[in-house]
Coordinates of C-alpha atoms and ligand atoms in Angstrom, one line a residue:
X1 CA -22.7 0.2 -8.4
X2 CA -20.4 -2.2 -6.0
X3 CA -23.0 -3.9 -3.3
X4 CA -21.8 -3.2 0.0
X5 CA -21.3 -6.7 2.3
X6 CA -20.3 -7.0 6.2
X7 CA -18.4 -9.4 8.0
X8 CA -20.8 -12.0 8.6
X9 CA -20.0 -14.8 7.6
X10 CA -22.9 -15.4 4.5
X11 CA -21.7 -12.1 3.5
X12 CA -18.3 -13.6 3.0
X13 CA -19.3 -16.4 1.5
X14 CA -21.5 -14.5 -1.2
X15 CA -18.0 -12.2 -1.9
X16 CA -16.2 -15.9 -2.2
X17 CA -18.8 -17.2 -4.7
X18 CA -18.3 -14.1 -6.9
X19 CA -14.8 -14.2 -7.1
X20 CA -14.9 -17.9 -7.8
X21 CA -17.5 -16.9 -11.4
X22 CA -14.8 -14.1 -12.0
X23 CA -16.0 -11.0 -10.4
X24 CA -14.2 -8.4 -8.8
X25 CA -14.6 -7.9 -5.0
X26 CA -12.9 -5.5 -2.5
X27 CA -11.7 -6.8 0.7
X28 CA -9.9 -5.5 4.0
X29 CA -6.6 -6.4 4.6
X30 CA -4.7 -5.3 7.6
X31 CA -2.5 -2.8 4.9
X32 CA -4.9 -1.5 2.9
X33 CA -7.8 -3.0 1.2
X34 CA -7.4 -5.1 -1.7
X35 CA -9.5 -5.7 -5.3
X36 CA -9.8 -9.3 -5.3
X37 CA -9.9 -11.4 -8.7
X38 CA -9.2 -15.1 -9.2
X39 CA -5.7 -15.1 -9.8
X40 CA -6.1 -18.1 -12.3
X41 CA -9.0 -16.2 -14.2
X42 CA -7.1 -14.2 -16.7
X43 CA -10.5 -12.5 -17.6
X44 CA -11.3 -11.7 -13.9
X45 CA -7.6 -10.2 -14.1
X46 CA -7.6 -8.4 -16.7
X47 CA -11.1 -6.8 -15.4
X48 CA -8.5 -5.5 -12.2
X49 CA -6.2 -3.9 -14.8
X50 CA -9.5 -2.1 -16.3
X51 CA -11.2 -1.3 -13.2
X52 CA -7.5 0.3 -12.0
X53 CA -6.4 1.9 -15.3
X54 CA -3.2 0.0 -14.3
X55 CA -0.3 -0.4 -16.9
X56 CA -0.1 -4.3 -17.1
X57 CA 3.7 -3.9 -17.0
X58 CA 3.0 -3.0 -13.2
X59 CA 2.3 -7.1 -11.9
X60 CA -0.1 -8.3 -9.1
X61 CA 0.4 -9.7 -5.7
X62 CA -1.0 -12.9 -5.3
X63 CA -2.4 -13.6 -1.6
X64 CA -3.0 -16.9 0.1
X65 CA -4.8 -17.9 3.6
X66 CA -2.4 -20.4 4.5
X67 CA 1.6 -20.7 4.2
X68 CA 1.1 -24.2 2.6
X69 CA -0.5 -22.8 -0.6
X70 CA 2.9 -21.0 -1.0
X71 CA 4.2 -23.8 -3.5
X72 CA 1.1 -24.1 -5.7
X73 CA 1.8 -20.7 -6.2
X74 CA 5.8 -20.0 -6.0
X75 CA 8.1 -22.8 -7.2
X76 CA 10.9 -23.0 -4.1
X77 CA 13.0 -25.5 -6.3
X78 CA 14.6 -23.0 -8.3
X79 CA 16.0 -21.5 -5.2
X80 CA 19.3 -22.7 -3.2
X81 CA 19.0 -24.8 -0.7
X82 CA 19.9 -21.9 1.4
X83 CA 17.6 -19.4 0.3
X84 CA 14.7 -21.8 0.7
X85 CA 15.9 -21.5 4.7
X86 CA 15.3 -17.8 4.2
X87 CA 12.0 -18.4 2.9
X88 CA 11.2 -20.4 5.6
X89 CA 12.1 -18.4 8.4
X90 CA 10.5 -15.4 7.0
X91 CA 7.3 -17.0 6.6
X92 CA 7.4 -18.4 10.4
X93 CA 8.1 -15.1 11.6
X94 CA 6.2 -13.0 10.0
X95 CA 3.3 -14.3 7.8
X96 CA 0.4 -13.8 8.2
X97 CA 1.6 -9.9 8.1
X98 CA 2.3 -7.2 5.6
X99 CA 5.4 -9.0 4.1
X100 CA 5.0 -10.0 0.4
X101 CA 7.8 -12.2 -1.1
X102 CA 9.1 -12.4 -4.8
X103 CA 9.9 -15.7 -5.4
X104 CA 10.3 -18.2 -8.7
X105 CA 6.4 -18.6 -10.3
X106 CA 4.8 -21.8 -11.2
X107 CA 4.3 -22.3 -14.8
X108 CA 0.6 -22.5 -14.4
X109 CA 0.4 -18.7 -12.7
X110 CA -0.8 -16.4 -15.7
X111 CA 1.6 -14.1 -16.9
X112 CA -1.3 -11.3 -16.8
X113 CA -0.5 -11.7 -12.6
X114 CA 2.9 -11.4 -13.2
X115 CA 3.3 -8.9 -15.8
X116 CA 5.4 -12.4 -17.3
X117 CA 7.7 -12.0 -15.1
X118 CA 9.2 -15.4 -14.0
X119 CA 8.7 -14.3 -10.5
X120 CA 5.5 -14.6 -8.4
X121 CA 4.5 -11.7 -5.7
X122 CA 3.0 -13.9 -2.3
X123 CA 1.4 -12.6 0.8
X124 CA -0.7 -14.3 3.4
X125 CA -2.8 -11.4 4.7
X126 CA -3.1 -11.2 9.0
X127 CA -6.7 -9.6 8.6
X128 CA -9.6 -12.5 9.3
X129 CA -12.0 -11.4 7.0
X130 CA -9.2 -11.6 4.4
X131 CA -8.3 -15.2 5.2
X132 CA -11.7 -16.4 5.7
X133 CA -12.5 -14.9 2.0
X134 CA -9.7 -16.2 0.3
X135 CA -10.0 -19.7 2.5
X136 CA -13.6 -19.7 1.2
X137 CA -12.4 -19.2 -2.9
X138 CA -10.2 -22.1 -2.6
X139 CA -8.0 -20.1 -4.4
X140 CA -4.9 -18.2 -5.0
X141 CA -6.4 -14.2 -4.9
X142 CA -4.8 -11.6 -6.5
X143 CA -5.0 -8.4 -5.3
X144 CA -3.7 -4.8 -5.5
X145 CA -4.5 -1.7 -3.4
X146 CA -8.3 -1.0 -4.2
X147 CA -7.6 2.4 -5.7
X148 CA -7.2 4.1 -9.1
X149 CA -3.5 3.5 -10.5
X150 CA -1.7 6.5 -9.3
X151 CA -3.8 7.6 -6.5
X152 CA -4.0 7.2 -2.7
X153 CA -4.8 3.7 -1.2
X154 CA -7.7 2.9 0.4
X155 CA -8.1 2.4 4.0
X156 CA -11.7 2.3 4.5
X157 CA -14.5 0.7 2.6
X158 CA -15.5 4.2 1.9
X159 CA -12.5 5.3 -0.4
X160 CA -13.1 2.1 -2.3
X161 CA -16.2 2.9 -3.0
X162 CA -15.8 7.0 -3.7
X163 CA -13.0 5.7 -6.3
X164 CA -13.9 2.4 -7.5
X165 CA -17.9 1.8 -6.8
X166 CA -19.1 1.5 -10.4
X167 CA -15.8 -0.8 -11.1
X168 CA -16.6 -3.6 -8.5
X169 CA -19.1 -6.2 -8.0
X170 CA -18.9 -6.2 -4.0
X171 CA -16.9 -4.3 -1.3
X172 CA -16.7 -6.2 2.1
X173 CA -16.5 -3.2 4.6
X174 CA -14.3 -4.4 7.6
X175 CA -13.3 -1.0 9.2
X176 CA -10.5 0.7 8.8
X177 CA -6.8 -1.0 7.7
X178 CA -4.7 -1.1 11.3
X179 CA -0.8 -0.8 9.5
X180 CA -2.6 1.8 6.8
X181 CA 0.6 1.8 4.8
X182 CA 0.9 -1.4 2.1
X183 CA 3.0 -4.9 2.5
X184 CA 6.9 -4.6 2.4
X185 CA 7.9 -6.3 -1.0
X186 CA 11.0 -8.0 -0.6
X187 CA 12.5 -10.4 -3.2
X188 CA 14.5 -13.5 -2.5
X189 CA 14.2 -14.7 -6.5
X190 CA 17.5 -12.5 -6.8
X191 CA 20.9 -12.9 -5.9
X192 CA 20.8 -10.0 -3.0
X193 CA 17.7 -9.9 -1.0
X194 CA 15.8 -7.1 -1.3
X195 CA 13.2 -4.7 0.0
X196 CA 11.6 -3.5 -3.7
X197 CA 9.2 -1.8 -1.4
X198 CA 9.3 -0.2 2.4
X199 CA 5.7 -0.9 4.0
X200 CA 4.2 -2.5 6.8
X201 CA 7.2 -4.8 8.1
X202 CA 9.8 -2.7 9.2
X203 CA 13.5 -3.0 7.5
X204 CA 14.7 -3.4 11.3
X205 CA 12.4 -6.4 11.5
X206 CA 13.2 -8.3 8.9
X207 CA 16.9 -7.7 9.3
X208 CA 16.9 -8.6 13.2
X209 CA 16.4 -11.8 11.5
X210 CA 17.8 -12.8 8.5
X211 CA 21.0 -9.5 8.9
X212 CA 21.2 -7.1 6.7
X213 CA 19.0 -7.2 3.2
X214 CA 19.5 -4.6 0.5
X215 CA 16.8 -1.6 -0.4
X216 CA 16.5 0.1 -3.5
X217 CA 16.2 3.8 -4.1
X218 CA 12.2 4.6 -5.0
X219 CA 13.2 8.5 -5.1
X220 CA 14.7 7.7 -8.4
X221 CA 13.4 9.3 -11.5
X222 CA 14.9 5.8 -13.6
X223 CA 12.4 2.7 -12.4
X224 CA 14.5 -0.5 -12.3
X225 CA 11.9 -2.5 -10.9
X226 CA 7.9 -3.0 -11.7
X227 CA 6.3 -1.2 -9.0
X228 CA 8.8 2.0 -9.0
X229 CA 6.9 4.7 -10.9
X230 CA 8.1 7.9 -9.4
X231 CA 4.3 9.2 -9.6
X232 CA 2.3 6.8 -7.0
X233 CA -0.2 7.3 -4.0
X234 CA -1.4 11.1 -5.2
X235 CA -3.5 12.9 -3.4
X236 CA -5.6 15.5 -5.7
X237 CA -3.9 18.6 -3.9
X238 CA -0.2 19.4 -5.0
X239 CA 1.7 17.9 -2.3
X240 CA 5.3 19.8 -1.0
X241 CA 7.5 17.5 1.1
X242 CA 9.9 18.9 3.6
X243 CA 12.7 18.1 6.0
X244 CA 11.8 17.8 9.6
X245 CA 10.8 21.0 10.9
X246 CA 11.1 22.8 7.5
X247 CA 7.6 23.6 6.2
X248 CA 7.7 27.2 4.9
X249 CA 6.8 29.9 7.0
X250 CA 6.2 32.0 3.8
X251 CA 3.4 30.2 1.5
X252 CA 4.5 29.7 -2.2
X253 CA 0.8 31.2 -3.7
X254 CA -1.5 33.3 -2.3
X255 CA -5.4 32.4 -2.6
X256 CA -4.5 28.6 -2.4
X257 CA -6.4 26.7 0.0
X258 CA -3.1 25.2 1.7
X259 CA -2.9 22.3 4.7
X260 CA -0.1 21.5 6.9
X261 CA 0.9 18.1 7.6
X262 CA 2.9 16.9 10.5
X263 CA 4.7 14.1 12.3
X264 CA 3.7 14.7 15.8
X265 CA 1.9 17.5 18.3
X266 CA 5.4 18.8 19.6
X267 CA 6.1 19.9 15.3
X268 CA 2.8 21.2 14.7
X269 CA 3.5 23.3 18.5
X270 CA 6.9 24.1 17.0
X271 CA 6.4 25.5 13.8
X272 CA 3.0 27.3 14.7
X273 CA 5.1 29.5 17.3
X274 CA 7.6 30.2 14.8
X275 CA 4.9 30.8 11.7
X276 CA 2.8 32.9 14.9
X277 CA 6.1 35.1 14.6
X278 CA 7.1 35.6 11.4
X279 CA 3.6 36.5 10.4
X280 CA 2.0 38.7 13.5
X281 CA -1.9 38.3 13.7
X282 CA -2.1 36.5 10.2
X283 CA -4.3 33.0 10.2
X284 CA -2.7 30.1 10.6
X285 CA -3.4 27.1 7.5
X286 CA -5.0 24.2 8.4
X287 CA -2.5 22.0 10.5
X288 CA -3.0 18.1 10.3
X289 CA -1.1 16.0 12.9
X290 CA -0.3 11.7 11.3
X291 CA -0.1 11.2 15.5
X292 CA -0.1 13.3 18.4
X293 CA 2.1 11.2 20.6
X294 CA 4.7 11.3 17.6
X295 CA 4.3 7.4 17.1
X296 CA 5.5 6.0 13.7
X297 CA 2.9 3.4 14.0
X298 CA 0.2 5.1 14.3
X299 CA 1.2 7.9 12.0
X300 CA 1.4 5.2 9.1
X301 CA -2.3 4.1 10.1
X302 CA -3.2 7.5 9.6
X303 CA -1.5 8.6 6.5
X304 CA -3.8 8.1 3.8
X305 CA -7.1 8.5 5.7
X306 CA -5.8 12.4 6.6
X307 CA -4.7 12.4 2.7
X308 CA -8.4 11.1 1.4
X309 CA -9.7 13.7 4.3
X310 CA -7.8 16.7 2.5
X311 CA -8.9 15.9 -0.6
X312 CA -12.6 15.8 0.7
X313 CA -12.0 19.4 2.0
X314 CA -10.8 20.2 -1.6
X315 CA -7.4 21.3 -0.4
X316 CA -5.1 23.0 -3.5
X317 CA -1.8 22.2 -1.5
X318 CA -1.0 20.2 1.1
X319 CA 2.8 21.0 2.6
X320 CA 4.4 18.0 4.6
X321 CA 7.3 17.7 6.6
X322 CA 9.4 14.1 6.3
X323 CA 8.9 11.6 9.4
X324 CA 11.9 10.3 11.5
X325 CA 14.0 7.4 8.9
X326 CA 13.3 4.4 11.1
X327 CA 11.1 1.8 12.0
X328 CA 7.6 2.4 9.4
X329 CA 9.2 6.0 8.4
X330 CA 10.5 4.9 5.3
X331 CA 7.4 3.4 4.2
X332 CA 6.0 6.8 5.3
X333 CA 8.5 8.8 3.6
X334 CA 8.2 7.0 0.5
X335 CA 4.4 7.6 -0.1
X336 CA 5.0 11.3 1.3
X337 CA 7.5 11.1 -1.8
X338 CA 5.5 9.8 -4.2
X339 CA 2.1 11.8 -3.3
X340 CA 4.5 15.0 -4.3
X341 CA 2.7 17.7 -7.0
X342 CA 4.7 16.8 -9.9
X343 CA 2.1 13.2 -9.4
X344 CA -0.7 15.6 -9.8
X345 CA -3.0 15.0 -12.6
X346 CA -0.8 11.9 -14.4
X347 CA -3.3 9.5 -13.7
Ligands
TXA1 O1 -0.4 -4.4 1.3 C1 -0.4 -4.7 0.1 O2 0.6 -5.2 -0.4 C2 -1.7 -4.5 -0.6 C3 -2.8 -5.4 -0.1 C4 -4.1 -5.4 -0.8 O3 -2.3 -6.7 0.0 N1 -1.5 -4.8 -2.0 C5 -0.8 -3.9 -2.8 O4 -0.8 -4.3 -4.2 O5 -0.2 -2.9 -2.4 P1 -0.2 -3.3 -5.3 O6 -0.6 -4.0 -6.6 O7 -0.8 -2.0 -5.1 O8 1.3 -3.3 -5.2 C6 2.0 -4.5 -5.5 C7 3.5 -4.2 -5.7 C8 3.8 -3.3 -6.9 O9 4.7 -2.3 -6.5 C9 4.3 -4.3 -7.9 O10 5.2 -3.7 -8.8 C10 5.1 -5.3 -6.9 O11 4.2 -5.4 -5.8 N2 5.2 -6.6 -7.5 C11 4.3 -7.5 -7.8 N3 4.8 -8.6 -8.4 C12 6.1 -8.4 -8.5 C13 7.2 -9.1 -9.1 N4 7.0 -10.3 -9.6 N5 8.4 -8.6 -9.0 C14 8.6 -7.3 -8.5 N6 7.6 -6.6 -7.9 C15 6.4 -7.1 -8.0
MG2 MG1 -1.1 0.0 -5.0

């Protein structure tokens, strides 16, 4: 069973020596928390792989505690002049921060981390106990979301340990995740830049700064990139997703111990009344609320710890309504999506 470390700073440096002899430790990260493994230690990686039950067709993100480790990992010479700008810029704004960038590997960066893939993914994580860890290693750290392939993220060092405990040498508990929702993957290695993945860094963000970058479809049934598995972040409930205000009033099965999730108070308010008169004197569901003041922030902060609460309650169905399309929506949206029942039971 994982041991359990805090903060302190002897506690980090114990998780630091263990992943520098190869073992696995779990880590906060301002997203959501990571499983550690020395990303040069293809045994240590392929113990991540294990631990996960992740395809290794499905490649790593490798995270750094300072943007000058970027070129021992990522070789910027194979880019144009221009797009090392790009790079640049990017990584002024907004590292340390939930962006991870696909960029040209080095040689030397086993293909286990990259699927072999000739492309590296790089984040520098904002959360301290993350940079002081990976500072610590002296080493690249690669790391994936701290959960079981297929099903929801971890947010707390509590859902790491419920779904990975007896998989992991230590898990650093450091609170809960502030964004809640992973890094935006975007990749400058190909001719279009392009968000692979809609997390933590807005679209809005990134293009208020470098214009207007390209983003792929994830509600496609065809994956054209690693990473876009229809079947992703599933709770253990079937999960319906909805427009806006268009949860059923009329509940697909009867018996079913069914949760509602909403954006905001004023949805919940709105759809009760309605449900209230379409079914005179019958009980409503269970209503769950990702933020009361209708904030896309702190609904994506939320997300998964409502979705890890559910499944504690041993919902059968959870029915959600979609968030508004800006700002963290779309990351919301997309693990809304991907949480859907068809996911149920693949993994
Ligand atoms: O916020 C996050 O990114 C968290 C924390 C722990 O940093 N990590 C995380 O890792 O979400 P993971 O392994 O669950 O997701 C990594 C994503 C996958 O969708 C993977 O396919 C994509 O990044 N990826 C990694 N390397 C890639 C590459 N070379 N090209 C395209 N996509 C890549
Ligand atoms: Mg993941």
């Amino acid at each position: 069973m994982a041991e359990l470390l805090s903060t302190a700073p002897e506690d980090i440096e114990r998780a630091a020596r263990a992943l520098k002899e190869g073992k696995l430790v779990a880590f906060p990260t301002e997203t959501v928390y990571g499983l550690g493994a020395d990303a040069t230690n293809t045994t240590a990686l392929a113990r991540v792989f294990e631990a996960k039950r992740r395809p290794t067709f499905d490649p790593l993100i490798v995270h750094i505690a300072r943007s000058e480790e970027l070129p021992s990992v990522a070789d910027l010479s194979q880019l144009s002049a221009e797009r090392r700008t790009l790079v640049t810029r990017l990584i002024e704004q907004f590292w340390p921060g939930p962006l991870t960038l696909i960029l040209p590997k080095q040689p030397h960066v086993p293909d286990l981390a990259t699927s072999a893939l000739p492309t590296v993914a790089v984040r520098l994580p904002a959360h301290p106990v993350a940079q002081d860890l990976i500072r610590r290693t002296g080493l690249p750290v690669a790391a994936p979301s701290a959960n079981p392939f297929g099903y929801l993220s971890p947010t707390r060092a509590e859902h790491v340990k419920e779904q990975l405990g007896n998989k992991v040498d230590f898990i650093i508990d450091g609170g809960r995740s502030d964004v809640g929702v992973e890094s935006t993957v975007l990749d400058l290695s190909s001719e279009e830049v392009t968000i692979l993945r809609p997390g933590g860094l807005a679209r809005e963000r990134i293009e208020s700064l470098i214009g207007p970058v390209h983003q792929i479809d994830r509600t496609t049934k065809h994956p054209t990139a690693p990473g876009q598995l229809p079947s992703h972040y599933a709770p253990r409930a079937a999960l319906s997703l909805y427009p806006a205000g268009g949860i059923p009033l009329q509940f697909p099965a009867q018996g079913e111990r069914t949760a509602c999730l909403f954006f905001s108070d004023a949805s919940r308010a709105q759809w009760l009344a309605s449900f209230q008169s379409a079914n005179p004197g019958m009980e409503a569901p269970l209503c769950q609320v990702l933020s009361h003041s209708g904030s896309l922030i702190e609904a994506a902060a939320n997300l998964f710890d409502l979705l890890h609460q559910l499944d504690a309650l041993a919902v059968d169905r959870i029915l959600a309504e979609r968030v508004p399309d800006r700002d963290l929506g779309p990351a919301i949206n997309d693990r809304l999506y991907k949480a859907r029942g068809e996911a149920k039971g693949n993994h």
